[in-house]
mmCIF file of C-alpha atoms in Angstrom:
data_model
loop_
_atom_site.group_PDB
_atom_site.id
_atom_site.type_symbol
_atom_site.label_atom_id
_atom_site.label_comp_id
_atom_site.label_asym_id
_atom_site.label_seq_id
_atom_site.Cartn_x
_atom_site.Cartn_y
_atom_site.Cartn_z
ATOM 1 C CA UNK A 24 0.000 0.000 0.000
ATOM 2 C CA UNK A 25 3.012 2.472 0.488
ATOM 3 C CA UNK A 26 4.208 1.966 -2.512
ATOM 4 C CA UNK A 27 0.652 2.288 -4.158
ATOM 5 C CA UNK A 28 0.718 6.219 -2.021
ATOM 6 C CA UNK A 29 4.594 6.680 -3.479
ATOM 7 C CA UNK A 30 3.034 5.709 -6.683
ATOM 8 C CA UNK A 31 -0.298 8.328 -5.944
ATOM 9 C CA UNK A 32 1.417 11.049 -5.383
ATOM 10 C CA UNK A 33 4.135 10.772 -8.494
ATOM 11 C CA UNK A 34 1.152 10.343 -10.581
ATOM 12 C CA UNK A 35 -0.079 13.896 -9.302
ATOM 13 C CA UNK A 36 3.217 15.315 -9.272
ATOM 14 C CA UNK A 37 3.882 14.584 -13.283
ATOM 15 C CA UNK A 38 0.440 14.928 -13.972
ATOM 16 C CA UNK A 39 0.103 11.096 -15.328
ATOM 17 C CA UNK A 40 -3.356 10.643 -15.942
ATOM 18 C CA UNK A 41 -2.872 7.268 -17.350
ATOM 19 C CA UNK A 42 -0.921 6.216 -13.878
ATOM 20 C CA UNK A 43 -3.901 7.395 -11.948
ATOM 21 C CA UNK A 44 -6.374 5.971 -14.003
ATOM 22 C CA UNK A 45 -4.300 2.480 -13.144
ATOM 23 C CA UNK A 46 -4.509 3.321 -9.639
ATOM 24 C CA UNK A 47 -8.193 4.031 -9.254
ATOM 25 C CA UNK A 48 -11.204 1.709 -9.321
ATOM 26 C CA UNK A 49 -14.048 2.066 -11.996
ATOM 27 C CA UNK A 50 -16.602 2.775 -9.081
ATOM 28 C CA UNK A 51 -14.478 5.743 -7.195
ATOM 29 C CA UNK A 52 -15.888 8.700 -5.352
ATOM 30 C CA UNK A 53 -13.744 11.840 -4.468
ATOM 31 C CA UNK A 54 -14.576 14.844 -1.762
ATOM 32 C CA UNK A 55 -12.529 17.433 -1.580
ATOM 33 C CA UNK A 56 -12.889 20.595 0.062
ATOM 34 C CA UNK A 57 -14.763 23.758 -2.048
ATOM 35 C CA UNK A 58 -15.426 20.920 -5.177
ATOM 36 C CA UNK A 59 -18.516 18.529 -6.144
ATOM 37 C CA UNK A 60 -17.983 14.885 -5.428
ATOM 38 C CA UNK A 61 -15.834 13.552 -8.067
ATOM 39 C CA UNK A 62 -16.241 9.713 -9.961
ATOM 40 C CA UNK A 63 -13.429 8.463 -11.910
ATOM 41 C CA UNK A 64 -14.936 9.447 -15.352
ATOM 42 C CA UNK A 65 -15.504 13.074 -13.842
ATOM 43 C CA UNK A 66 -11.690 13.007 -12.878
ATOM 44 C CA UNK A 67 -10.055 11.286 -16.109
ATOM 45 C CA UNK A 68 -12.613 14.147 -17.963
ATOM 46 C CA UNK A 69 -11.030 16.815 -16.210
ATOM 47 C CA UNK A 70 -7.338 15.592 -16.036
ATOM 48 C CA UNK A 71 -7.140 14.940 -19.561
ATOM 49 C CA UNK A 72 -8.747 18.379 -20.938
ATOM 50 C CA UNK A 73 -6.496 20.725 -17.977
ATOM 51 C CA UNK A 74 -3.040 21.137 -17.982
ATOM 52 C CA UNK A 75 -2.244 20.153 -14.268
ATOM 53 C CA UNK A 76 0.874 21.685 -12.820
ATOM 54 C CA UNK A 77 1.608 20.530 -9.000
ATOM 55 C CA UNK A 78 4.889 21.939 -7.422
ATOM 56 C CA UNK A 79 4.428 20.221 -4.535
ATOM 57 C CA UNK A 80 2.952 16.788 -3.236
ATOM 58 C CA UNK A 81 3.908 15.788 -0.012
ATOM 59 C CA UNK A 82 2.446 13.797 2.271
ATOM 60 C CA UNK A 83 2.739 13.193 6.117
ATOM 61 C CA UNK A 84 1.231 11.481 9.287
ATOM 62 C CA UNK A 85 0.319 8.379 6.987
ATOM 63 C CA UNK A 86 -0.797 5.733 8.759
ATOM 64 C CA UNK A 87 -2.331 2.337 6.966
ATOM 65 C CA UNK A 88 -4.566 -0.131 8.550
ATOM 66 C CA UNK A 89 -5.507 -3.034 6.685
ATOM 67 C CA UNK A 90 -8.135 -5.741 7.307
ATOM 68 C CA UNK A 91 -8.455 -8.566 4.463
ATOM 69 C CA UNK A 92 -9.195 -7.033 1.244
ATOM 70 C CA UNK A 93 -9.336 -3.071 1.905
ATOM 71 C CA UNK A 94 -6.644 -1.012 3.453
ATOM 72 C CA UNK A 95 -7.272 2.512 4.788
ATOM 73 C CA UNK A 96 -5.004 5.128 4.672
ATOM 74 C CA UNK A 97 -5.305 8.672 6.515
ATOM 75 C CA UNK A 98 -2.560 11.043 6.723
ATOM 76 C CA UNK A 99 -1.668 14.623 5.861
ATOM 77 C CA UNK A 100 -1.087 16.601 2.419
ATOM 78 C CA UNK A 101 0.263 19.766 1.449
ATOM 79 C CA UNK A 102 0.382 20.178 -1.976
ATOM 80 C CA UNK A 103 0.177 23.454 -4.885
ATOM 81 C CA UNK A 104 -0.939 23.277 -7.961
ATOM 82 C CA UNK A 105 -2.046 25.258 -10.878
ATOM 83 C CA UNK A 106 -5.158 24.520 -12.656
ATOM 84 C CA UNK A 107 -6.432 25.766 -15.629
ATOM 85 C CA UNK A 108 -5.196 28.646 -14.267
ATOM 86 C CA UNK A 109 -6.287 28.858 -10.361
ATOM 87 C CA UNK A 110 -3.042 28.619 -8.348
ATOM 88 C CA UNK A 111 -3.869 27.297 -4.733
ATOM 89 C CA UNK A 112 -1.392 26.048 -1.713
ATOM 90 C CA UNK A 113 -3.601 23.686 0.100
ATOM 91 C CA UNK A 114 -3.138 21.547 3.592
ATOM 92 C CA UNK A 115 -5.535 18.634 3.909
ATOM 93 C CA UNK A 116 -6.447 15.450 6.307
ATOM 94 C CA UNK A 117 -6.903 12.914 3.884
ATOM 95 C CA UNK A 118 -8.614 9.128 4.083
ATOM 96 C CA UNK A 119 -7.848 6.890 1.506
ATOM 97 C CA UNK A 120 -10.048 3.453 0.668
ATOM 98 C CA UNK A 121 -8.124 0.686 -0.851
ATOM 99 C CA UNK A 122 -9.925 -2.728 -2.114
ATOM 100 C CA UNK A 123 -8.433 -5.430 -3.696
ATOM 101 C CA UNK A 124 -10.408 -5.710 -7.410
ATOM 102 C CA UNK A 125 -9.839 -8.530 -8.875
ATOM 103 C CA UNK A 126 -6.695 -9.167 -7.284
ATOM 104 C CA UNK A 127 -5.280 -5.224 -7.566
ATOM 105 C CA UNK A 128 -5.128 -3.026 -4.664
ATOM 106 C CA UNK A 129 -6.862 -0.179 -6.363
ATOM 107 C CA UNK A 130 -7.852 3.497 -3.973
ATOM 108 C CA UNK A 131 -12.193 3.211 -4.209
ATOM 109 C CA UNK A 132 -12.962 6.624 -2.389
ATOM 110 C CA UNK A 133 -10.700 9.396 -1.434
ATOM 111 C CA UNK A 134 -12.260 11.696 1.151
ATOM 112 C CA UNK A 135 -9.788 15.184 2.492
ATOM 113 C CA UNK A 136 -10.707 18.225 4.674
ATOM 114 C CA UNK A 137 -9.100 21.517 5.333
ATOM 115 C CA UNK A 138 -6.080 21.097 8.224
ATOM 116 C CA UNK A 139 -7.245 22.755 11.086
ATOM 117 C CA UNK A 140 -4.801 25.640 11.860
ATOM 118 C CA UNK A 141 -2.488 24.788 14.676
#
């Protein structure tokens, strides 16, 4: 699973579309702060047609639990990014859902708030 996150976030920083599309399963959901909920077609959609530019992807805090076939990981990013033009720094609690389909570990839902300040 830590290698799937190294993998995540590498994806995000060269703005692979194809690597997350590999990553994520046909039935995801995203949340993310100040957007609508996300599925993978939305995602791919948007990816594909925006030039993505992220300076920064790190994440922290990540913990994984497991428990059979899902994994869930929760942890901390701070990441910036341009997007179609809209340049934001943003620090996020993230939870990431992992299920094994059809024998891949692929991430199912992807759910971040806003860091509370310290």
């Amino acid at each position: 699973i830590l290698n799937l996150e190294a993998a995540w976030n590498q994806a995000h920083l060269r703005g692979d579309a194809d690597a997350l599309d590999k990553l994520w399963a046909p039935n995801l959901t995203v949340i993310v702060p100040e957007m609508q909920p996300f599925s993978k077609d939305d995602l791919l959609k948007m990816w594909r047609s925006m030039k993505v530019t992220f300076t920064r992807y790190e994440t922290s805090d990540v913990r994984v639990q497991s428990s059979g076939g899902t994994a869930v990981v929760t942890g901390r990013l701070q990441r910036s990014r341009d997007f179609g033009g809209r340049v934001r720094d943003e620090d996020w609690l993230f939870t990431k859902t992992y299920a094994q389909v059809d024998g891949e570990w692929l991430v199912i839902a992807y759910h971040a708030s806003v860091s509370p300040s310290p």
